[in-house]
Amino acid sequence: MDKQHLRLILNGKSAGRADVRDAVDRVRTLGHDVSVRVTYEGGDVVRLAREALRDQAEGEKIATLVSGGGDGTLHEIVDAILQVLPENEKLPFALGVLPLGTANDFASHIGLDPADISACLRFAATASARPMDVGEVNGRFFVNMATGGFGTQVTAETDPKLKRVLGGAAYLFTGLQRFAELSACQARIEAEDFSFEGAFLALAVGNGRQAGGGIRLCPCAELDDGFLDLTILPVPESGKALDLLANLFENGVEGIRDGLIQKKVRKLSIRTEQPVQFNLDGEPMNGQDWQIGIRHHLIEMRR
């Protein structure tokens, strides 16, 4: 086994976890170098990601940059680096994931078990680096999924304390509590050989398969096929929206048979009548005009 240098950007909330410290010690025992950088305040993930880029350029030879946190931490790292690299230039190191968030949707897609942190870090040190696509929305990048509509509001507004207690079920609880505030989101969506105009309850553009704590919104998505999976859940007939929402949160789109729209696309545009919030790997953006595309095999991921 070749010796690897792992640079771990660790969410400060997890810095005191015994299993994280044990995982680092175990991987070092295997002969690998693990340099740890811990976040303390907003902006630290971006700063530390770009610091890793500079260290690599100066000869430090980082083999893998590991995201120690949730989907949002991985999103921040990838977006921070791609924003400063020349267009379509690939990252100079592979990426790895240490799943320490609440939902860990991307980690679940690549088969990591958040209950075994030591195995996850060992995987980041030993697994093959495989090419992977990255999504782009209005110049910002996402790794797993961009979501919009009512489900996005639920993800953004779910109480962190509730998430710690209930895990993914917290999203369902919040969604049902806020259902009375639901209003239709009117949009025009255009892609290759496809268009949609009307009101939708939820919309997902997936490089990965699930979001919001295990909700399978794009179950056929592949991380390296050069396509994004588009899922549109139109607003149903009056009186059926609550049942549809509960079914979506409980079973994903696979539990919905009527009215669902699913397409594989390389790029699409979305225009909404009113400002709407999109989440990029859980991180919010607001606006009315959205240009979405895929960057094929732009990064390499230990998966």
mmCIF file of N, CA, C and O in Angstrom, residues 10-11 70 107 120 137 140 160 178 182 206 208 210 216 235 259 265 280 282 291:
data_model
loop_
_atom_site.group_PDB
_atom_site.id
_atom_site.type_symbol
_atom_site.label_atom_id
_atom_site.label_comp_id
_atom_site.label_asym_id
_atom_site.label_seq_id
_atom_site.Cartn_x
_atom_site.Cartn_y
_atom_site.Cartn_z
ATOM 1 N N LEU A 10 -11.761 19.609 8.716
ATOM 2 C CA LEU A 10 -12.690 19.070 9.704
ATOM 3 C C LEU A 10 -13.607 20.152 10.248
ATOM 4 O O LEU A 10 -13.140 21.172 10.773
ATOM 5 N N ASN A 11 -14.897 19.934 10.111
ATOM 6 C CA ASN A 11 -15.877 20.843 10.706
ATOM 7 C C ASN A 11 -15.635 20.921 12.209
ATOM 8 O O ASN A 11 -15.580 19.898 12.899
ATOM 9 N N GLY A 70 -20.694 17.467 6.683
ATOM 10 C CA GLY A 70 -21.843 17.013 5.921
ATOM 11 C C GLY A 70 -21.740 17.370 4.460
ATOM 12 O O GLY A 70 -20.682 17.779 3.963
ATOM 13 N N ALA A 107 -22.512 10.783 0.928
ATOM 14 C CA ALA A 107 -21.747 9.660 1.476
ATOM 15 C C ALA A 107 -22.520 8.355 1.347
ATOM 16 O O ALA A 107 -21.943 7.304 1.041
ATOM 17 N N CYS A 120 -14.399 4.867 7.142
ATOM 18 C CA CYS A 120 -14.571 5.903 6.124
ATOM 19 C C CYS A 120 -13.257 6.615 5.828
ATOM 20 O O CYS A 120 -12.929 6.884 4.660
ATOM 21 N N VAL A 137 -24.715 25.665 -11.209
ATOM 22 C CA VAL A 137 -25.914 26.508 -11.224
ATOM 23 C C VAL A 137 -25.471 27.968 -11.147
ATOM 24 O O VAL A 137 -24.917 28.400 -10.138
ATOM 25 N N ARG A 140 -22.060 28.595 -9.812
ATOM 26 C CA ARG A 140 -21.670 27.909 -8.582
ATOM 27 C C ARG A 140 -21.810 26.408 -8.786
ATOM 28 O O ARG A 140 -22.644 25.947 -9.560
ATOM 29 N N PRO A 160 -32.049 22.698 13.536
ATOM 30 C CA PRO A 160 -30.897 21.814 13.736
ATOM 31 C C PRO A 160 -31.047 20.872 14.933
ATOM 32 O O PRO A 160 -30.591 19.737 14.892
ATOM 33 N N ARG A 178 -45.376 22.813 8.267
ATOM 34 C CA ARG A 178 -45.428 24.026 7.459
ATOM 35 C C ARG A 178 -46.355 23.902 6.261
ATOM 36 O O ARG A 178 -46.401 24.772 5.402
ATOM 37 N N LEU A 182 -47.925 26.274 2.210
ATOM 38 C CA LEU A 182 -47.536 25.872 0.872
ATOM 39 C C LEU A 182 -48.225 26.713 -0.193
ATOM 40 O O LEU A 182 -49.427 26.923 -0.165
ATOM 41 N N GLY A 206 -30.277 16.236 -10.098
ATOM 42 C CA GLY A 206 -29.360 15.387 -9.364
ATOM 43 C C GLY A 206 -28.156 14.911 -10.140
ATOM 44 O O GLY A 206 -28.284 14.380 -11.246
ATOM 45 N N GLY A 208 -26.189 13.270 -7.804
ATOM 46 C CA GLY A 208 -26.415 12.153 -6.910
ATOM 47 C C GLY A 208 -27.891 11.792 -6.853
ATOM 48 O O GLY A 208 -28.717 12.362 -7.558
ATOM 49 N N GLN A 210 -29.990 11.202 -3.769
ATOM 50 C CA GLN A 210 -30.872 11.540 -2.666
ATOM 51 C C GLN A 210 -30.450 12.834 -1.995
ATOM 52 O O GLN A 210 -29.311 13.263 -2.096
ATOM 53 N N ARG A 216 -35.076 9.910 -1.821
ATOM 54 C CA ARG A 216 -34.569 9.528 -3.139
ATOM 55 C C ARG A 216 -35.322 10.307 -4.213
ATOM 56 O O ARG A 216 -36.385 9.895 -4.670
ATOM 57 N N VAL A 235 -47.644 20.334 -9.049
ATOM 58 C CA VAL A 235 -48.674 20.456 -8.025
ATOM 59 C C VAL A 235 -49.863 19.586 -8.435
ATOM 60 O O VAL A 235 -50.369 19.700 -9.563
ATOM 61 N N GLY A 259 -48.058 11.598 -12.500
ATOM 62 C CA GLY A 259 -47.725 13.005 -12.648
ATOM 63 C C GLY A 259 -46.264 13.346 -12.565
ATOM 64 O O GLY A 259 -45.854 14.458 -12.903
ATOM 65 N N VAL A 265 -30.650 15.165 -18.548
ATOM 66 C CA VAL A 265 -30.319 16.367 -19.308
ATOM 67 C C VAL A 265 -28.846 16.721 -19.093
ATOM 68 O O VAL A 265 -28.245 16.347 -18.091
ATOM 69 N N LEU A 280 -28.113 24.079 -3.132
ATOM 70 C CA LEU A 280 -27.017 23.362 -3.760
ATOM 71 C C LEU A 280 -26.326 22.554 -2.675
ATOM 72 O O LEU A 280 -25.629 23.108 -1.820
ATOM 73 N N GLY A 282 -27.646 21.526 -0.130
ATOM 74 C CA GLY A 282 -28.134 22.051 1.132
ATOM 75 C C GLY A 282 -27.816 23.507 1.386
ATOM 76 O O GLY A 282 -28.313 24.081 2.354
ATOM 77 N N GLN A 291 -29.514 28.920 -14.729
ATOM 78 C CA GLN A 291 -28.864 28.205 -15.813
ATOM 79 C C GLN A 291 -28.055 27.065 -15.194
ATOM 80 O O GLN A 291 -27.153 27.296 -14.378
#
